[in-house]
Structure formats: structure tokens, C-alpha cells
Coordinates of C-alpha atoms in Angstrom, one line a residue:
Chain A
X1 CA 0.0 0.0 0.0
X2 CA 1.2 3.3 -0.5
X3 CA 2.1 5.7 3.0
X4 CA 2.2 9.3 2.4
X5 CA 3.3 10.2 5.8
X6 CA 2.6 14.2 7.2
X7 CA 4.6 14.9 10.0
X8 CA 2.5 17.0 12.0
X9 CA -1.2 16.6 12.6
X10 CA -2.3 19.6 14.6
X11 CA -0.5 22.8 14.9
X12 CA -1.0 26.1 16.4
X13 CA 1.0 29.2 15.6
X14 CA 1.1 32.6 15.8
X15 CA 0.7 35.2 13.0
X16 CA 3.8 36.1 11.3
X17 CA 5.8 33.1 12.7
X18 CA 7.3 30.8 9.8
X19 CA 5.7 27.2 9.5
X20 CA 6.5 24.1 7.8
X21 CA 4.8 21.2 7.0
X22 CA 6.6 18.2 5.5
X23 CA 5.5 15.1 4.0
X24 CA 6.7 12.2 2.8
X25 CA 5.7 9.7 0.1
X26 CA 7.0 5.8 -0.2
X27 CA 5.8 5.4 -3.9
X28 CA 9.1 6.5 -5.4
X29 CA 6.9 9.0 -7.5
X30 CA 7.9 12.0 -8.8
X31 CA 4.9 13.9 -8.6
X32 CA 3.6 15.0 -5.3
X33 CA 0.9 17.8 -4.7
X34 CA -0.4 20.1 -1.6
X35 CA -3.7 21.0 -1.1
X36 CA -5.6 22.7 1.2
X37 CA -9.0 22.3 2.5
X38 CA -12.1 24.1 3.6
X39 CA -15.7 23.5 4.6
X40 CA -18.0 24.3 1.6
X41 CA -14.7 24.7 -0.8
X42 CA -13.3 21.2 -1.2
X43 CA -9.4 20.8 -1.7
X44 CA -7.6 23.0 -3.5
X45 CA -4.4 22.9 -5.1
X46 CA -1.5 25.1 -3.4
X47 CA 1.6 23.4 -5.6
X48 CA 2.7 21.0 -6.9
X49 CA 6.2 19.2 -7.7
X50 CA 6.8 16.7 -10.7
X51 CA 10.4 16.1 -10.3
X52 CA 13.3 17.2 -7.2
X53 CA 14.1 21.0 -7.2
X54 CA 10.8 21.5 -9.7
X55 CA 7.6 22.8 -9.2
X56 CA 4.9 24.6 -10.2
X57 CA 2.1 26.8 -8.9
X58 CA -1.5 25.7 -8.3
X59 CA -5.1 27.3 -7.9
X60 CA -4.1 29.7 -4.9
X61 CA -0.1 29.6 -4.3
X62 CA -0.4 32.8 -2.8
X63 CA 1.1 33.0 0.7
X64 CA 2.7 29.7 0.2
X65 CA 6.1 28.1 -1.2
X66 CA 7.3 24.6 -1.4
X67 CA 10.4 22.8 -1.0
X68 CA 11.4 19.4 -2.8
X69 CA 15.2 18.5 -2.4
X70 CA 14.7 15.0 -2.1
X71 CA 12.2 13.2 -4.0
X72 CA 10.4 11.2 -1.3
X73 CA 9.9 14.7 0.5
X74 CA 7.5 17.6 -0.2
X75 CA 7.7 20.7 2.3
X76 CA 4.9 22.9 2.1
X77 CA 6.2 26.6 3.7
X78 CA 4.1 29.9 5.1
X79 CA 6.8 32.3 5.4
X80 CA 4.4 34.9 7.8
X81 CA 1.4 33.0 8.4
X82 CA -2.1 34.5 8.8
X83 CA -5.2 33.9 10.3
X84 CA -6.9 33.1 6.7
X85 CA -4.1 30.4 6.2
X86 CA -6.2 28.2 9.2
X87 CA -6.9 24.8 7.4
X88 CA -6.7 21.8 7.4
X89 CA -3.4 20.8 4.3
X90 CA -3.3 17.6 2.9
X91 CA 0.0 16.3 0.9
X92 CA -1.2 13.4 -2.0
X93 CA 1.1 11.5 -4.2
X94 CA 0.0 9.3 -7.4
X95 CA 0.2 5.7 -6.9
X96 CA 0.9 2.8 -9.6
X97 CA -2.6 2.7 -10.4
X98 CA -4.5 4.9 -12.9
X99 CA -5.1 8.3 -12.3
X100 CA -6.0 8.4 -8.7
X101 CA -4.1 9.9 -5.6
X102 CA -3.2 8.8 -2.1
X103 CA -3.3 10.7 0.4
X104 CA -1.8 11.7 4.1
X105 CA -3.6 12.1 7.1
X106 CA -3.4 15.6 7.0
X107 CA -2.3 18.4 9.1
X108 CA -4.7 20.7 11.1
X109 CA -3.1 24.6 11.2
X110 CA -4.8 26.7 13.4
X111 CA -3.3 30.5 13.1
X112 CA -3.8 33.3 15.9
Chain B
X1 CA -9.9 22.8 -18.1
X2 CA -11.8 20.1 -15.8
X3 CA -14.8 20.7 -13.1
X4 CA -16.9 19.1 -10.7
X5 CA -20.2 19.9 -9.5
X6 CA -21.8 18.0 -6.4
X7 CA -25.3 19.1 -6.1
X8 CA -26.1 18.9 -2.2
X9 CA -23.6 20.2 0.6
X10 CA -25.4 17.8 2.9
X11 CA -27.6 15.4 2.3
X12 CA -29.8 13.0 4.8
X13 CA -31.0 9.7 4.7
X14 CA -32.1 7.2 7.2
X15 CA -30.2 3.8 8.2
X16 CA -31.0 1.3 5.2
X17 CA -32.3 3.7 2.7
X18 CA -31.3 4.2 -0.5
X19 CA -27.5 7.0 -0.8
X20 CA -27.1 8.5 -3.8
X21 CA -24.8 10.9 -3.8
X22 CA -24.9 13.8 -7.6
X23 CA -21.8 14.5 -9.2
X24 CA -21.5 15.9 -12.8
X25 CA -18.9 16.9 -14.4
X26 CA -16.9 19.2 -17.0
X27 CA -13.7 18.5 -19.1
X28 CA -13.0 19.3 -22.4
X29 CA -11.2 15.4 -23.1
X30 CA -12.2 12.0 -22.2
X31 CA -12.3 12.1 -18.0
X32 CA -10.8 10.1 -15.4
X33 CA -13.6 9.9 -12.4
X34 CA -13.1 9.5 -8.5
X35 CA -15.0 9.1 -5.4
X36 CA -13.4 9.9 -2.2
X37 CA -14.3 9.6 1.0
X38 CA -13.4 11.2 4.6
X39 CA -13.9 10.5 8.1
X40 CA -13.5 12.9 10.6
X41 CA -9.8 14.2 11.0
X42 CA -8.8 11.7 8.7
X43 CA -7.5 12.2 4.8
X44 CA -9.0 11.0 1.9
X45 CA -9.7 7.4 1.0
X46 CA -10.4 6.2 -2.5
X47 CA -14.2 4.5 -2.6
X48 CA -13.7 3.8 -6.9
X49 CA -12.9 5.3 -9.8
X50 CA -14.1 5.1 -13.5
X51 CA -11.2 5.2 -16.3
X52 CA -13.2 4.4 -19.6
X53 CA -13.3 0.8 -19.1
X54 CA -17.3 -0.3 -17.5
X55 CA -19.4 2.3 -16.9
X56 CA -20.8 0.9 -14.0
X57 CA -17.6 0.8 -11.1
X58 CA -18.2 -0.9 -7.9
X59 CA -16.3 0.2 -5.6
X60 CA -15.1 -0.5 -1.3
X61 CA -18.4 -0.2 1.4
X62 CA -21.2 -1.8 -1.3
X63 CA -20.8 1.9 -2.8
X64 CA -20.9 2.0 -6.8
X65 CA -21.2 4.5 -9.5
X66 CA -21.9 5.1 -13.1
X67 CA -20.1 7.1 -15.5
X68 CA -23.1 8.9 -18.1
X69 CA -21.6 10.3 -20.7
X70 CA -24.8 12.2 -22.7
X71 CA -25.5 13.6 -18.7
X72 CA -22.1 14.5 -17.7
X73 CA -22.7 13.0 -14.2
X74 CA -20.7 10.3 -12.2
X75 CA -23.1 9.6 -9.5
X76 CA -22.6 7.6 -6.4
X77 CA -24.9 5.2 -5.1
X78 CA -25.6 2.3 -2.3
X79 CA -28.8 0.4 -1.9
X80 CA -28.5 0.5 1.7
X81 CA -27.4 3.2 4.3
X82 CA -25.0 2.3 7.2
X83 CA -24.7 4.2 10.1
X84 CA -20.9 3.7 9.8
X85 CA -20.9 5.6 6.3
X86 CA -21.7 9.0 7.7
X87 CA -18.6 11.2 6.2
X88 CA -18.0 13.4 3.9
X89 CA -17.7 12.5 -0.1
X90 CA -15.4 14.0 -2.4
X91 CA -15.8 13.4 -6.3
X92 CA -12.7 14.4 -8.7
X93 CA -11.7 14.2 -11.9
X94 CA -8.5 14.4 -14.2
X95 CA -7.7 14.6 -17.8
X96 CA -4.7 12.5 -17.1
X97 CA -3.5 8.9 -16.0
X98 CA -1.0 8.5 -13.3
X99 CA -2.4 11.8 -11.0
X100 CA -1.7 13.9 -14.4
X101 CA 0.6 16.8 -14.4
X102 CA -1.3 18.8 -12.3
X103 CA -3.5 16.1 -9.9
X104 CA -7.2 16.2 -9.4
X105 CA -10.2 18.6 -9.6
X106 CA -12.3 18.3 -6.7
X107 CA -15.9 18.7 -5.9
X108 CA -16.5 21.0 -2.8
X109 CA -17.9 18.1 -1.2
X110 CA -21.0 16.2 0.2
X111 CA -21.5 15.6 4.0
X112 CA -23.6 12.5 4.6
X113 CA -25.8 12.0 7.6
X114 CA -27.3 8.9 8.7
X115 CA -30.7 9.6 10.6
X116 CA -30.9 6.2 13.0

């Protein structure tokens, strides 16, 4: 079975303080994708990475950058985080299969 | 471009009735179709998916769907509720095999309740 593994499940910070959140994929895949949820606006794409040191902008990368040195690792990164940036962030990877994505547990950020 | 519509941000049904769950769809090439589904404080688990083989999937939990092409719409379906299958339900689609170049278009979601 594929594990996508988030490293932090809750989370509460302050506004402006810098936060990571990392995740980790066993599927040797390159692609890996951050999303971010909200009630009554399903997941949305942040980024995404197809390949280590690449990526590429989703639906709303504003506030957010990404990190992928290694390729089993996918760091999602608010430089000054904000009170609207309180959701719930899921990391996915692709498995062998056909088209579908697997995802991590997710990690709860609640900003004050 | 791809885009789901689930009509129904919540929808209600009693402990062995009939689920069905609307999802239609837009995308300007042949789709790949998903159903998720998520507990609380969990992520998302994949209930089936449709990727132009049968048109009818069955997928995990006695849940199935069919893909109509002339209706856009990817419904989901069980004949009878469980109380264990309140949650919330995701449908997706791609353009792409393999999570595509740029992953999944989701639904905003439909939160199932299970009246005992």
C-alpha cells in the first residue's frame, strides 16, 4: 500500500511566525501535490512538484512556497502565516494505479 | 480545463435507505472519475474510480457508480445506508492517468448524515 506520511497533525502558531509542514511519500513517485481544505470549498491545489528541485504553482499559491530537495519529501512553507491560512493541508502522491491519488492524514493549522 | 459539481452540501438519509450521492462533471477530453471519502480528521480514502473501461464501477463499502456520458454526471450510489458511512464525499476528476501533471479537480464536497 502506498504511505504518504505528514509529519504534524495539529499545529498552532502565531501570525507572522514561519511554518513548515513536511510530508513524505513511499511510492518513489515524482509527482507530489499540496492541497488545502475548507468547509464548503473542497481541496484546492496550493503546488505541486513533478520532479526534485521542480515545481509549479497551483489554484491559490499565494502565501505559500514549497520545498522538494529529495524526492520522497515535499515541504509545504508559510513564510508569515495569517489567520486566513487556518486549514486543514493535505499532501497526496500518485500511486501505480490509474489516475488516482493517495493521500496523508493531514495536518490541522490553526493560526492566531 | 476540468470541473466538478456536487449538487447537495449535505444530504440526509435514514439507516438502510437508499445513498445516492450527484456529481457531474466538465472536461474538455475524455475524464478520469473518483469518489473519495473522509472520516472525521482523517485524509481521503479512494471508494472507486471510472477510467473508460465499464461504466458501472463498484467500488469499497457496497458503494458504486456510473459514468453517463450524454448527462455528464458520475453519480454515487448504495442500496442501503450504514450508520458507519456517515462522512464526507469528495468526487474528482482528471484529464490525465498517473495523478496527471497537475493532480485532481475536486468537488466542494457532500457531507452525509445517517438519521438512526
Amino acid at each position: 500500500d502506498v504511505k504518504v506520511t505528514q509529519s504534524s497533525r495539529y499545529l498552532v502558531k502565531r501570525t507572522g511566525e514561519k511554518v513548515f509542514l513536511e510530508c513524505v511519500q513511499d511510492m518513489d513517485h515524482e509527482n507530489m501535490f499540496w492541497y488545502r481544505q475548507d468547509p464548503g470549498l473542497g481541496l484546492r491545489l496550493i503546488y505541486f512538484s513533478y520532479d526534485v528541485k521542480m515545481k509549479e504553482k497551483g489554484d491559490i499559491p499565494e502565501g505559500y512556497s514549497v520545498s522538494r530537495e529529495k524526492k520522497e519529501r515535499f515541504s509545504l512553507i508559510l513564510e508569515s502565516a495569517s489567520t486566513n491560512q487556518t486549514s486543514m493541508y493535505l499532501c497526496a502522491t500518485p500511486g501505480k494505479g490509474e489516475g488516482e491519488l493517495f493521500f496523508g492524514e493531514g495536518s490541522r493549522l490553526t493560526v492566531l | 480545463a476540468q470541473s466538478v459539481t456536487q449538487l447537495g452540501s449535505h444530504v440526509s438519509v435514514s439507516e438502510g435507505a437508499l445513498v445516492l450521492l450527484r456529481c457531474n462533471y466538465s472536461s474538455s477530453v475524455p475524464p478520469y472519475l473518483f469518489w473519495y471519502v473522509q472520516y472525521p480528521n482523517q485524509g481521503l480514502q479512494l471508494l472507486l474510480k471510472y477510467t473508460s473501461a465499464a461504466t458501472l464501477v463498484k467500488g469499497i463499502n457496497g458503494f458504486e457508480a456510473e459514468f453517463k456520458k450524454s448527462e455528464t454526471s458520475f453519480h454515487l450510489t448504495k442500496p442501503s445506508a450504514h450508520m458507519r458511512d456517515a462522512a464526507e464525499y469528495f468526487c474528482a476528476v482528471s484529464a490525465y492517468s498517473g495523478g496527471g501533471a497537475d493532480g485532481l479537480t475536486f468537488g466542494k464536497g457532500t457531507h452525509l448524515i445517517i438519521q438512526p
